[in-house]
Coordinates of C-alpha atoms in Angstrom, one line a residue:
Chain A
M1 CA 0.1 0.2 0.0
R2 CA 2.9 2.5 0.6
G3 CA 4.5 1.3 -2.3
L4 CA 1.4 2.5 -4.2
F5 CA 1.3 5.7 -2.7
A6 CA 5.1 6.2 -3.2
L7 CA 4.3 5.4 -6.9
G8 CA 1.7 8.0 -7.1
L9 CA 4.2 10.5 -5.4
A10 CA 6.6 10.0 -8.0
L11 CA 4.4 10.3 -10.9
L12 CA 3.8 13.6 -9.3
C13 CA 7.2 14.4 -8.9
P14 CA 9.3 12.6 -11.3
A15 CA 12.7 14.4 -11.0
A16 CA 12.6 12.9 -7.2
F17 CA 12.2 9.4 -8.3
A18 CA 14.1 9.5 -11.5
A19 CA 16.2 6.7 -11.1
P20 CA 20.0 7.1 -12.5
W21 CA 19.9 3.3 -13.4
A22 CA 18.0 1.4 -15.8
F23 CA 17.7 -2.4 -14.7
D24 CA 17.9 -5.3 -16.7
P25 CA 16.1 -8.5 -15.8
A26 CA 17.4 -10.3 -12.9
I27 CA 19.3 -13.5 -13.4
T28 CA 20.1 -16.4 -11.2
V29 CA 23.6 -17.0 -10.0
S30 CA 23.4 -20.3 -8.2
Q31 CA 20.8 -22.5 -6.7
D32 CA 20.4 -26.4 -5.4
P33 CA 18.7 -28.1 -8.1
A34 CA 17.1 -29.8 -5.5
S35 CA 16.0 -27.0 -3.8
R36 CA 17.2 -27.9 -0.2
A37 CA 20.1 -25.4 0.2
F38 CA 20.4 -22.3 1.9
F39 CA 22.4 -19.3 0.6
H40 CA 23.6 -16.6 2.6
L41 CA 25.5 -13.1 1.6
E42 CA 26.7 -11.9 4.9
A43 CA 30.4 -10.7 4.6
A44 CA 31.6 -8.0 7.1
G45 CA 30.9 -5.1 5.5
R46 CA 28.5 -7.1 2.7
K47 CA 31.0 -7.0 0.6
S48 CA 30.1 -9.9 -1.6
I49 CA 30.2 -8.9 -4.9
A50 CA 32.9 -7.2 -6.9
V51 CA 33.8 -5.9 -10.1
S52 CA 37.6 -6.4 -12.0
D53 CA 37.2 -4.4 -15.2
A54 CA 34.5 -6.1 -16.6
W55 CA 34.5 -9.4 -14.6
V56 CA 32.0 -9.6 -12.2
A57 CA 32.3 -12.2 -8.7
I58 CA 29.7 -12.8 -6.2
T59 CA 30.4 -14.9 -3.3
W60 CA 28.7 -16.7 -0.8
E61 CA 27.8 -19.3 1.6
D62 CA 25.7 -22.3 1.1
N63 CA 25.1 -25.9 2.5
R64 CA 24.3 -27.6 -0.9
D65 CA 26.3 -30.6 0.2
G66 CA 25.0 -30.7 4.1
V67 CA 27.9 -28.5 5.1
S68 CA 28.3 -24.8 5.1
R69 CA 30.8 -24.1 2.6
C70 CA 31.8 -20.6 0.6
Y71 CA 31.5 -20.4 -3.0
V72 CA 32.2 -17.7 -6.0
A73 CA 30.9 -17.4 -9.2
L74 CA 32.3 -15.5 -12.1
K75 CA 30.6 -13.6 -15.0
A76 CA 33.1 -12.9 -17.9
P77 CA 33.0 -9.9 -19.9
G78 CA 29.9 -10.1 -22.5
K79 CA 28.3 -13.2 -20.9
K80 CA 24.8 -12.9 -19.7
I81 CA 25.1 -15.7 -16.9
F82 CA 27.6 -16.7 -14.4
A83 CA 29.8 -19.6 -14.7
D84 CA 29.4 -22.8 -12.6
P85 CA 30.4 -21.9 -9.1
L86 CA 34.1 -22.6 -7.9
R87 CA 34.5 -23.9 -3.8
V88 CA 36.4 -21.6 -1.9
S89 CA 36.7 -23.2 0.9
G90 CA 38.2 -26.2 2.3
G91 CA 36.6 -29.4 3.9
R92 CA 35.1 -27.7 6.9
E93 CA 32.6 -25.1 7.9
A94 CA 32.9 -22.0 6.3
F95 CA 31.1 -18.8 6.8
E96 CA 30.9 -15.0 5.4
P97 CA 33.2 -14.8 2.4
A98 CA 34.1 -11.4 1.1
I99 CA 35.7 -10.4 -2.2
V100 CA 37.1 -7.3 -3.8
G101 CA 38.3 -6.6 -7.3
L102 CA 41.9 -6.3 -8.2
G103 CA 41.7 -5.2 -11.8
Q104 CA 42.3 -7.2 -14.7
G105 CA 40.0 -9.8 -14.0
R106 CA 41.7 -10.8 -10.8
F107 CA 40.2 -11.0 -7.1
A108 CA 41.0 -11.5 -3.8
L109 CA 38.5 -13.3 -1.3
A110 CA 38.5 -14.1 2.4
W111 CA 36.6 -16.2 4.4
E112 CA 36.0 -17.6 8.0
E113 CA 36.7 -21.6 8.1
D114 CA 37.1 -23.5 11.3
G115 CA 37.5 -20.4 13.3
R116 CA 40.4 -19.5 11.4
V117 CA 40.2 -16.6 8.5
W118 CA 41.8 -17.3 5.2
A119 CA 42.3 -15.8 1.9
R120 CA 43.0 -16.6 -1.6
L121 CA 43.0 -14.9 -5.2
L122 CA 41.1 -15.7 -8.1
A123 CA 41.2 -15.3 -11.4
A124 CA 39.9 -16.4 -14.8
D125 CA 41.8 -19.6 -14.7
G126 CA 40.9 -20.4 -11.1
L127 CA 41.7 -19.8 -7.2
G128 CA 45.1 -19.6 -6.1
K129 CA 46.4 -21.4 -3.0
P130 CA 44.9 -20.3 0.5
I131 CA 46.5 -18.4 3.1
T132 CA 45.5 -18.0 7.1
L133 CA 45.4 -14.5 8.4
G134 CA 46.0 -13.8 12.2
A135 CA 47.4 -15.8 14.8
G136 CA 44.3 -17.5 16.4
A137 CA 40.8 -18.0 16.4
A138 CA 39.3 -15.2 13.9
A139 CA 36.1 -14.0 11.8
Q140 CA 34.6 -11.4 10.1
A141 CA 36.8 -10.8 7.0
S142 CA 36.7 -7.5 5.0
L143 CA 38.9 -6.7 1.9
A144 CA 39.8 -3.7 0.3
Y145 CA 41.8 -2.7 -2.6
A146 CA 43.6 0.5 -4.0
A147 CA 46.3 1.3 -6.3
P148 CA 48.9 1.6 -6.0
D149 CA 49.1 0.7 -2.3
G150 CA 47.4 -2.8 -2.8
L151 CA 44.9 -5.0 -1.0
F152 CA 44.5 -5.0 2.7
A153 CA 42.4 -7.2 5.0
A154 CA 40.6 -6.7 8.4
W155 CA 39.2 -9.3 10.6
S156 CA 38.3 -9.8 14.3
E157 CA 40.6 -11.9 16.0
K158 CA 40.5 -13.5 19.5
N159 CA 42.6 -11.9 22.2
K160 CA 42.4 -13.3 25.6
T161 CA 39.3 -11.7 26.6
Y162 CA 37.7 -9.9 23.7
W163 CA 37.6 -9.9 19.6
Q164 CA 39.9 -7.4 18.6
V165 CA 40.3 -5.8 15.0
K166 CA 43.4 -6.3 13.0
V167 CA 44.5 -5.2 9.3
A168 CA 47.4 -6.7 7.3
R169 CA 48.3 -5.8 4.0
L170 CA 48.3 -8.8 1.7
M171 CA 50.4 -9.4 -1.2
P172 CA 49.3 -10.6 -4.5
G173 CA 52.4 -12.5 -6.6
R174 CA 52.9 -14.5 -9.3
A175 CA 51.0 -17.8 -10.3
S176 CA 48.0 -16.8 -8.1
A177 CA 49.9 -16.8 -4.9
L178 CA 49.4 -14.6 -2.1
T179 CA 51.1 -13.3 0.9
A180 CA 50.3 -11.8 4.1
G181 CA 52.4 -9.0 5.9
R182 CA 52.2 -8.1 9.6
A183 CA 49.2 -8.0 11.1
Y184 CA 48.3 -4.8 13.4
P185 CA 45.7 -4.0 15.6
V186 CA 43.6 -1.0 15.1
E187 CA 44.1 0.0 18.6
S188 CA 47.2 -1.2 20.5
G189 CA 45.9 -0.5 24.1
K190 CA 44.2 -2.9 26.5
L191 CA 41.1 -3.6 25.3
E192 CA 37.7 -2.9 27.0
G193 CA 34.9 -4.6 24.9
D194 CA 34.7 -6.5 21.9
Q195 CA 35.3 -5.1 18.4
S196 CA 33.7 -7.1 15.4
Y197 CA 32.5 -6.7 12.1
P198 CA 35.1 -4.8 10.7
S199 CA 34.8 -3.0 7.4
V200 CA 37.9 -1.7 5.6
A201 CA 38.2 0.9 2.9
A202 CA 41.4 1.7 0.8
L203 CA 41.8 4.9 -0.4
G204 CA 45.2 5.3 -1.8
A205 CA 48.3 7.2 -0.9
K206 CA 48.6 4.8 2.2
K207 CA 45.3 6.0 3.5
L208 CA 43.2 3.4 5.1
V209 CA 39.9 3.4 7.3
V210 CA 38.2 0.5 9.2
A211 CA 34.9 0.9 10.9
W212 CA 33.7 -1.8 13.4
E213 CA 31.4 -2.6 16.1
D214 CA 32.3 -1.6 19.3
R215 CA 31.0 -3.1 22.8
R216 CA 33.2 -1.4 25.4
A217 CA 30.7 1.4 26.5
G218 CA 28.6 -1.6 27.5
H219 CA 26.1 -1.0 24.4
T220 CA 27.2 -1.5 20.6
R221 CA 28.6 1.7 18.8
I222 CA 30.2 2.1 15.5
L223 CA 33.6 3.4 15.8
S224 CA 36.3 4.0 12.9
S225 CA 40.2 4.6 12.9
A226 CA 42.1 6.2 10.1
S227 CA 45.5 4.8 9.2
R228 CA 47.9 7.2 7.0
N229 CA 50.9 4.5 6.8
G230 CA 49.2 1.8 5.4
G231 CA 47.8 0.1 8.1
A232 CA 50.6 -0.2 10.6
R233 CA 49.7 2.6 12.9
F234 CA 46.0 4.0 13.3
A235 CA 44.6 7.4 14.7
P236 CA 42.6 7.1 18.0
P237 CA 39.1 5.8 17.3
Q238 CA 35.7 8.0 16.5
Q239 CA 32.4 7.3 17.0
I240 CA 30.4 7.6 14.0
N241 CA 26.8 6.9 15.2
E242 CA 25.7 9.9 17.0
A243 CA 24.6 8.9 20.5
A244 CA 20.8 9.2 20.8
W245 CA 21.1 8.2 24.4
R246 CA 19.6 10.8 26.9
G247 CA 19.5 8.9 30.4
Q248 CA 15.9 8.6 29.7
M249 CA 15.9 5.2 31.1
S250 CA 17.3 6.2 34.9
G251 CA 20.3 4.0 34.9
F252 CA 18.9 1.2 33.2
G253 CA 21.1 -0.5 30.0
R254 CA 23.7 2.0 28.7
G255 CA 22.6 3.2 25.1
T256 CA 20.6 2.2 21.9
G257 CA 22.2 -0.3 19.1
V258 CA 23.5 -0.1 16.2
M259 CA 25.0 -3.1 13.9
R260 CA 26.7 -4.2 10.7
V261 CA 28.6 -1.0 9.2
A262 CA 29.8 -1.1 5.8
L263 CA 32.1 1.3 4.1
S264 CA 33.1 2.5 0.4
P265 CA 35.7 4.7 -0.6
Y266 CA 34.1 7.5 -3.0
G267 CA 35.5 10.1 -5.2
V268 CA 39.1 8.1 -5.1
G269 CA 40.7 8.6 -8.4
G270 CA 38.2 11.4 -9.3
A271 CA 38.6 14.9 -10.5
G272 CA 42.2 14.8 -8.8
G273 CA 43.3 12.2 -10.9
A274 CA 44.3 8.8 -10.4
G275 CA 45.5 8.1 -7.2
S276 CA 44.1 11.3 -5.8
V277 CA 42.2 10.8 -2.1
G278 CA 38.7 11.2 -1.8
G279 CA 36.5 10.1 1.3
V280 CA 34.6 7.2 2.8
A281 CA 30.8 6.5 3.2
A282 CA 29.6 4.4 5.8
V283 CA 26.3 2.9 6.1
W284 CA 25.0 0.8 9.0
A285 CA 21.6 -0.4 11.0
D286 CA 20.9 1.9 13.8
K287 CA 18.4 1.7 16.4
R288 CA 17.9 4.9 17.9
D289 CA 14.6 4.8 17.2
F290 CA 14.0 1.8 19.1
L291 CA 10.6 1.4 18.7
A292 CA 10.2 1.0 14.9
G293 CA 13.5 -1.1 14.9
Y294 CA 16.7 -0.4 12.8
D295 CA 17.2 2.4 10.4
V296 CA 19.6 2.9 7.8
Y297 CA 21.9 5.6 8.8
T298 CA 25.0 6.9 6.5
A299 CA 27.8 9.4 7.4
F300 CA 30.9 10.9 5.1
A301 CA 34.3 11.0 6.3
R302 CA 36.0 14.3 4.1
G303 CA 39.2 16.1 4.3
D304 CA 42.6 14.9 5.6
Q305 CA 41.3 14.1 9.1
L306 CA 38.9 11.4 7.4
S307 CA 36.6 12.3 10.1
F308 CA 32.9 11.1 9.7
G309 CA 30.2 14.0 9.9
A310 CA 26.7 14.3 10.7
N311 CA 24.5 10.9 10.5
E312 CA 21.8 11.0 7.5
K313 CA 19.0 8.5 7.3
A314 CA 18.8 7.0 3.6
Q315 CA 15.6 5.6 4.2
D316 CA 12.7 7.5 3.2
D317 CA 9.4 8.4 5.5
F318 CA 7.7 5.3 4.1
G319 CA 10.1 3.2 5.7
N320 CA 10.4 5.0 9.0
E321 CA 7.8 2.8 10.9
I322 CA 9.4 -0.5 9.6
A323 CA 12.4 -2.1 10.8
Q324 CA 15.5 -2.1 7.8
W325 CA 17.8 -4.8 7.8
H326 CA 21.2 -5.7 5.9
P327 CA 22.4 -2.2 4.6
A328 CA 25.2 -2.2 2.2
I329 CA 26.9 0.8 0.2
S330 CA 29.1 1.4 -2.8
A331 CA 30.4 4.5 -4.3
D332 CA 32.6 5.2 -7.2
R333 CA 35.4 7.5 -8.3
K334 CA 32.9 10.3 -9.5
G335 CA 31.3 10.4 -6.2
R336 CA 28.2 8.6 -6.9
V337 CA 27.0 6.8 -3.8
A338 CA 24.2 4.0 -3.6
V339 CA 22.9 2.1 -0.4
A340 CA 21.0 -0.9 -0.6
W341 CA 19.1 -2.7 2.1
D342 CA 15.7 -5.1 2.7
D343 CA 12.6 -3.8 4.4
D344 CA 8.7 -5.2 4.0
R345 CA 7.0 -2.2 4.0
D346 CA 5.3 -3.4 1.2
G347 CA 4.0 -6.8 3.1
T348 CA 7.3 -8.9 2.1
P349 CA 10.9 -8.3 2.2
D350 CA 12.1 -6.3 -0.8
I351 CA 15.4 -4.8 -1.8
W352 CA 15.5 -1.1 -1.6
L353 CA 17.9 1.4 -2.9
A354 CA 18.6 5.3 -2.4
W355 CA 21.3 7.5 -3.7
R356 CA 23.0 10.4 -2.9
S357 CA 22.3 13.8 -4.7
A358 CA 23.4 17.5 -3.8
Q359 CA 19.9 17.5 -2.4
G360 CA 20.4 14.6 0.0
W361 CA 19.4 11.1 -0.1
S362 CA 16.6 10.3 -2.7
D363 CA 13.4 8.5 -2.1
N364 CA 13.7 4.9 -2.0
L365 CA 13.4 2.6 -5.0
A366 CA 12.3 -0.9 -5.1
V367 CA 14.7 -2.5 -7.1
P368 CA 12.8 -4.1 -10.3
G369 CA 13.7 -7.7 -10.1
A370 CA 14.4 -7.7 -6.7
S371 CA 11.0 -7.0 -5.2
G372 CA 7.6 -8.3 -5.0
P373 CA 6.2 -11.6 -3.8
G374 CA 8.2 -13.9 -1.8
V375 CA 11.4 -12.6 0.0
Q376 CA 14.2 -10.6 -1.6
S377 CA 17.0 -9.8 0.9
D378 CA 20.7 -9.5 2.2
P379 CA 21.8 -7.2 -0.5
A380 CA 25.3 -6.5 -1.5
L381 CA 26.2 -4.0 -4.1
I382 CA 28.8 -2.7 -6.0
L383 CA 29.2 0.3 -8.7
D384 CA 31.5 0.0 -11.3
A385 CA 34.0 2.5 -13.2
A386 CA 31.0 3.7 -15.5
G387 CA 28.4 4.2 -12.6
N388 CA 26.7 0.8 -13.2
L389 CA 25.1 -0.8 -10.8
H390 CA 25.7 -4.4 -9.8
L391 CA 23.4 -6.0 -7.3
A392 CA 23.3 -9.7 -5.4
W393 CA 20.7 -10.7 -3.3
I394 CA 19.0 -13.9 -1.9
E395 CA 15.6 -14.9 -3.0
K396 CA 13.5 -17.3 -1.5
T397 CA 9.4 -18.0 -1.0
D398 CA 9.4 -17.3 2.7
L399 CA 11.7 -16.5 5.6
N400 CA 12.8 -20.2 6.4
S401 CA 12.7 -21.7 3.1
P402 CA 15.5 -22.9 0.9
S403 CA 17.1 -19.8 -1.3
R404 CA 19.1 -18.7 -4.1
I405 CA 21.6 -16.1 -5.2
R406 CA 20.1 -13.3 -7.5
Y407 CA 22.0 -11.2 -9.6
G408 CA 20.8 -7.7 -11.2
F409 CA 22.3 -5.1 -13.4
G410 CA 21.4 -1.5 -13.4
R411 CA 23.2 0.7 -16.3
W412 CA 24.0 4.1 -15.5
V413 CA 21.7 6.4 -17.5
D414 CA 22.0 10.2 -18.1
G415 CA 19.2 12.4 -16.9
G416 CA 18.7 10.6 -13.7
D417 CA 19.0 12.5 -10.1
K418 CA 22.7 12.1 -9.7
Chain B
M1 CA 46.2 -13.0 44.4
L2 CA 43.0 -15.5 44.0
R3 CA 40.9 -13.1 46.3
G4 CA 41.8 -10.1 43.9
L5 CA 41.0 -12.2 40.8
A6 CA 37.6 -13.3 42.2
W7 CA 36.7 -9.6 42.9
S8 CA 37.9 -8.7 39.6
L9 CA 35.6 -11.3 38.0
G10 CA 32.8 -10.2 40.4
L11 CA 33.0 -6.8 39.1
L12 CA 32.9 -7.8 35.7
L13 CA 30.2 -10.2 36.0
A14 CA 28.2 -7.4 37.8
A15 CA 29.1 -4.7 35.2
S16 CA 27.8 -7.2 32.4
A17 CA 24.8 -7.6 34.5
A18 CA 24.0 -4.0 34.8
W19 CA 24.3 -3.6 30.9
A20 CA 21.5 -6.1 30.1
D21 CA 22.0 -9.7 28.9
P22 CA 20.1 -12.4 30.3
P23 CA 19.1 -12.1 33.6
Q24 CA 21.4 -13.6 36.3
G25 CA 20.2 -16.8 38.0
Y26 CA 18.3 -18.2 35.2
P27 CA 19.9 -21.4 33.2
F28 CA 19.4 -19.4 29.9
V29 CA 20.9 -21.5 27.1
S30 CA 21.5 -21.0 23.1
F31 CA 18.4 -21.1 20.4
D32 CA 19.4 -24.4 19.0
Q33 CA 20.4 -26.1 22.3
G34 CA 16.8 -25.0 23.6
L35 CA 15.1 -26.4 20.9
R36 CA 16.9 -29.5 21.2
Q37 CA 16.1 -29.7 25.1
A38 CA 12.7 -28.6 24.4
R39 CA 12.0 -31.7 22.5
E40 CA 13.8 -33.8 24.4
Q41 CA 12.0 -32.9 27.6
N42 CA 8.8 -31.8 26.0
R43 CA 8.3 -28.6 27.8
P44 CA 7.6 -25.6 26.5
I45 CA 10.1 -22.8 25.4
F46 CA 10.3 -19.0 26.8
L47 CA 12.8 -17.2 23.9
Y48 CA 14.2 -14.0 25.3
F49 CA 15.1 -11.6 22.9
G50 CA 17.5 -9.0 24.1
R51 CA 20.2 -6.5 23.0
F52 CA 23.5 -5.8 24.6
G53 CA 23.1 -2.5 26.3
C54 CA 19.3 -2.5 26.0
G55 CA 17.6 -0.4 28.6
W56 CA 14.2 -1.8 28.5
C57 CA 15.8 -5.4 29.0
D58 CA 17.9 -4.1 32.0
M59 CA 14.9 -2.6 33.7
T60 CA 12.8 -6.1 33.0
N61 CA 15.7 -8.1 34.3
K62 CA 16.0 -5.9 37.4
Q63 CA 12.3 -5.1 38.3
A64 CA 10.8 -8.2 37.0
F65 CA 13.1 -11.4 36.5
S66 CA 14.9 -10.6 40.2
D67 CA 12.1 -12.1 41.9
P68 CA 13.1 -15.4 43.4
G69 CA 9.5 -16.8 42.8
L70 CA 9.6 -15.9 39.3
R71 CA 12.9 -17.7 39.0
K72 CA 11.7 -20.5 40.3
L73 CA 8.5 -20.7 38.3
Y74 CA 10.1 -20.2 34.7
T75 CA 13.2 -22.4 35.5
Q76 CA 10.6 -25.2 36.5
N77 CA 8.4 -24.5 33.7
Y78 CA 10.3 -23.8 30.8
V79 CA 13.5 -24.4 28.5
L80 CA 14.7 -21.0 28.7
I81 CA 16.5 -19.4 25.5
Y82 CA 18.4 -16.2 25.2
V83 CA 19.2 -14.4 21.9
D84 CA 21.4 -11.4 21.6
S85 CA 19.8 -9.8 18.5
E86 CA 22.9 -8.1 17.4
S87 CA 25.2 -10.9 17.7
G88 CA 27.2 -12.6 15.3
K89 CA 27.1 -15.9 17.2
R90 CA 26.1 -19.0 15.2
L91 CA 23.5 -21.2 15.7
Q92 CA 21.7 -24.0 13.7
L93 CA 17.8 -24.3 12.6
P94 CA 16.0 -27.3 12.8
S95 CA 16.0 -27.0 8.7
G96 CA 19.6 -27.5 9.0
E97 CA 20.3 -24.1 8.0
R98 CA 23.3 -21.7 10.2
I99 CA 22.4 -18.3 10.7
T100 CA 23.6 -16.0 13.2
E101 CA 21.6 -14.6 16.3
A102 CA 21.0 -11.4 14.8
D103 CA 19.4 -13.2 11.7
L104 CA 17.4 -15.3 14.0
G105 CA 15.9 -11.7 14.9
V106 CA 15.1 -10.8 11.6
R107 CA 13.1 -14.2 11.0
Y108 CA 11.1 -13.5 14.3
K109 CA 10.9 -9.6 13.7
A110 CA 12.6 -8.9 16.9
F111 CA 13.3 -5.5 15.7
A112 CA 12.4 -3.9 19.4
T113 CA 14.0 -5.3 22.5
P114 CA 13.0 -6.8 24.9
L115 CA 10.8 -9.4 22.8
F116 CA 9.5 -12.3 25.0
M117 CA 8.1 -15.8 22.8
Y118 CA 6.4 -18.4 24.3
M119 CA 6.6 -21.6 22.0
E120 CA 5.6 -25.3 22.3
P121 CA 8.1 -27.9 22.3
D122 CA 8.1 -28.1 18.8
G123 CA 9.2 -24.3 18.3
K124 CA 5.4 -23.5 17.3
E125 CA 4.7 -20.1 18.5
I126 CA 2.2 -19.6 21.4
A127 CA 2.6 -15.8 21.9
R128 CA 4.8 -13.0 21.4
I129 CA 5.1 -9.9 24.0
P130 CA 7.3 -7.0 23.3
G131 CA 8.6 -4.5 25.7
V132 CA 8.8 -4.2 29.8
K133 CA 6.8 -6.6 31.9
T134 CA 6.2 -7.0 35.4
T135 CA 6.8 -10.1 37.5
Q136 CA 2.9 -10.3 37.7
D137 CA 2.5 -10.2 33.9
F138 CA 5.1 -13.0 33.7
Q139 CA 3.0 -14.8 36.2
D140 CA 0.0 -14.2 34.3
Y141 CA 1.7 -15.3 30.8
D142 CA 2.9 -18.6 32.3
R143 CA -0.9 -19.5 33.5
F144 CA -1.8 -18.9 30.0
V145 CA 0.8 -21.1 28.7
S146 CA 1.2 -23.9 31.3
G147 CA -2.8 -24.0 31.6
G148 CA -2.8 -24.9 28.1
H149 CA -5.4 -21.7 27.6
Y150 CA -3.7 -20.8 24.6
K151 CA -5.3 -23.7 22.6
T152 CA -8.7 -22.4 23.4
Q153 CA -8.0 -18.6 24.0
T154 CA -5.9 -15.5 22.7
L155 CA -3.8 -13.8 25.3
N156 CA -5.9 -10.8 25.5
Q157 CA -9.1 -12.8 26.0
F158 CA -7.5 -15.0 28.8
L159 CA -6.2 -11.9 30.5
A160 CA -9.3 -9.8 30.4
G161 CA -11.0 -13.0 32.0
K162 CA -8.7 -13.0 34.9
P163 CA -9.9 -12.6 38.2

C-alpha cells in the first residue's frame, strides 16, 4: 500500500524518483537443483560482490552438500550468465566470504573457516592457494584494494578476553600466490570490549579507514579509525553513530544499538586524477528509534583527518515505521553513492535502493527484479567505473525456505537524479 | 592474588549484568540447544530476545526477573533461551540452516527489545510479547501457557477474563 502511495508521489514528482539506473531482468547466479540448500550473503561490510574491469564475481556460503561452505561465481565480460560456482573454502564449515576486485579480471577472497580467517586469489584460470590470516581464532573478514597501495584485509581476532580488529596488507604474487604482511591491531592499548564486524576501505596514498562494532561502552557503537601509513598505525578511534541516549532510562541499560557497518571509498581517483584521495562513505543499521527497529544511517568522512560528519538517514519517510535490515553501500570515483537494504514495508521483504545527490538521499526505490512476492533480502552491491550498479541478493519463497542467489544489473543512465 | 582475581571477576560480572544480557540466576541456553532440550524434555520454550546495553531489557531484568518466585517458576516450567539480537554468534535451525543470532532476530521480527516469545516444545509459536513487563505479567503469561489456555483463547481474551 505504501509502495502504491510512493508510486503516486513519484508520478507527481518525476524528478525525485528518476532512478539513475535502467535495470536489466534479474538472473540466477546459483541455486541447488534439489532446492534444499540455504544460501547466505553476509560478509562483514557486505562485500559479497565485486567487479574487476568487466568481470563480475559474487561469493556466498551455502550448505548444498550438507555442510556450510563458501563459493564464488564469475561472469566473464560480455556473458549474460555466471559460470558454475567454484568452491572457495576447504573441507570444514566456512562462513561469511568477502571479495574485492584487483583489476585485470583478478579478485581476492577472504572467509572464516574452522574458526580461522583465510584468503586466496581468484582469476579466470581459477583459485590461488589459500593462506590463513591472523594468529588465532578469527572471523568476519573484510577486504579493500586501491592502486598502487595494494590489498588489505581486516578481521576480528580473539584476544585473551575480547575480540579485536586487526588489519594486514596482503601481497598478490605470481601464479595466483598470496602472502600476508604483519597484522596490526587498530588499537594497540588494552581492550575493554569486543570489536567485531570490521569493514575496511582503502583510499590510496597509504590511507585506510576501518570501521567496526564496538562494545566497550556497554552497548554497541560504530567506531572508525584511519591509518596514513598503510595500516601499520591507526589514529585513536572516532564514534561514527551519533548518540541518541539521553539518560531517559533512569540508569537502566547503557545505550541504543547499531550493527553491521559497511564502508566504501568515494571520489577516490576522481577529479584529482588517479591516486587522488577522496573520502569514505559509511552505512549501518541504527536503532536510535528503538520502537520502529533499525534504520539505515549513513555518514561521510571527508578531508585529511577522515573524520565522519553528521549522520544522514538514507531511508525515506515511508520506511520509518518499518525495520530495515542488511544495509550495504558502494560509491565510485565520481562520488556517486548508492545504498541498498531490505525491508518489508510492502508486505514482504524487498530490496530497496537510495542514492545520494546534492539535495540529499533520494526517495527509496524497490529494485525491479528484486522486489515483489516472496522474500528478496541481504543485498550486496557495487558500482563499477562507469557508475553501473551490480547487485546480488538472496531470494526465497518465505523467510525460512531454501534460497538462491540472484543478480541484477543497473545501467547508468544520464538524466537520472545524480 | 586469588581473592583479587575473584573480586575482579565479580566486578566484571556485575558490570555485564548492569548492561543488559540474560537475567542472572536463570539457566538460559542458546537457541539451537534450547530447541533440542525442549523436544527431548517435552517442555515449552520461553525465548528472550535481548540486546547488549538495552535499557528496557535491563529494567525488566532488575524489576521482574529478580523475583525469586518468578525465577523458580520459569526455571521449572520452561526451557529458557536467550538471543542477543545483534550478535554474530552462529546457531543451527531445525532445517539445518546455519544463521547468526542477529538473523534469527530478523526471522522473528525482533526489531524492538526485549521481545519475549512462548513456544511449544516443537518451536511452534504460542505468544509474542514485546516491551517491559512486570513479575505479575510474567506470572499471568505462565498461567496462559502452562494451563494450556492458549489452545482455546487468545492472550488478550485470557487476560481479560482473569480474576
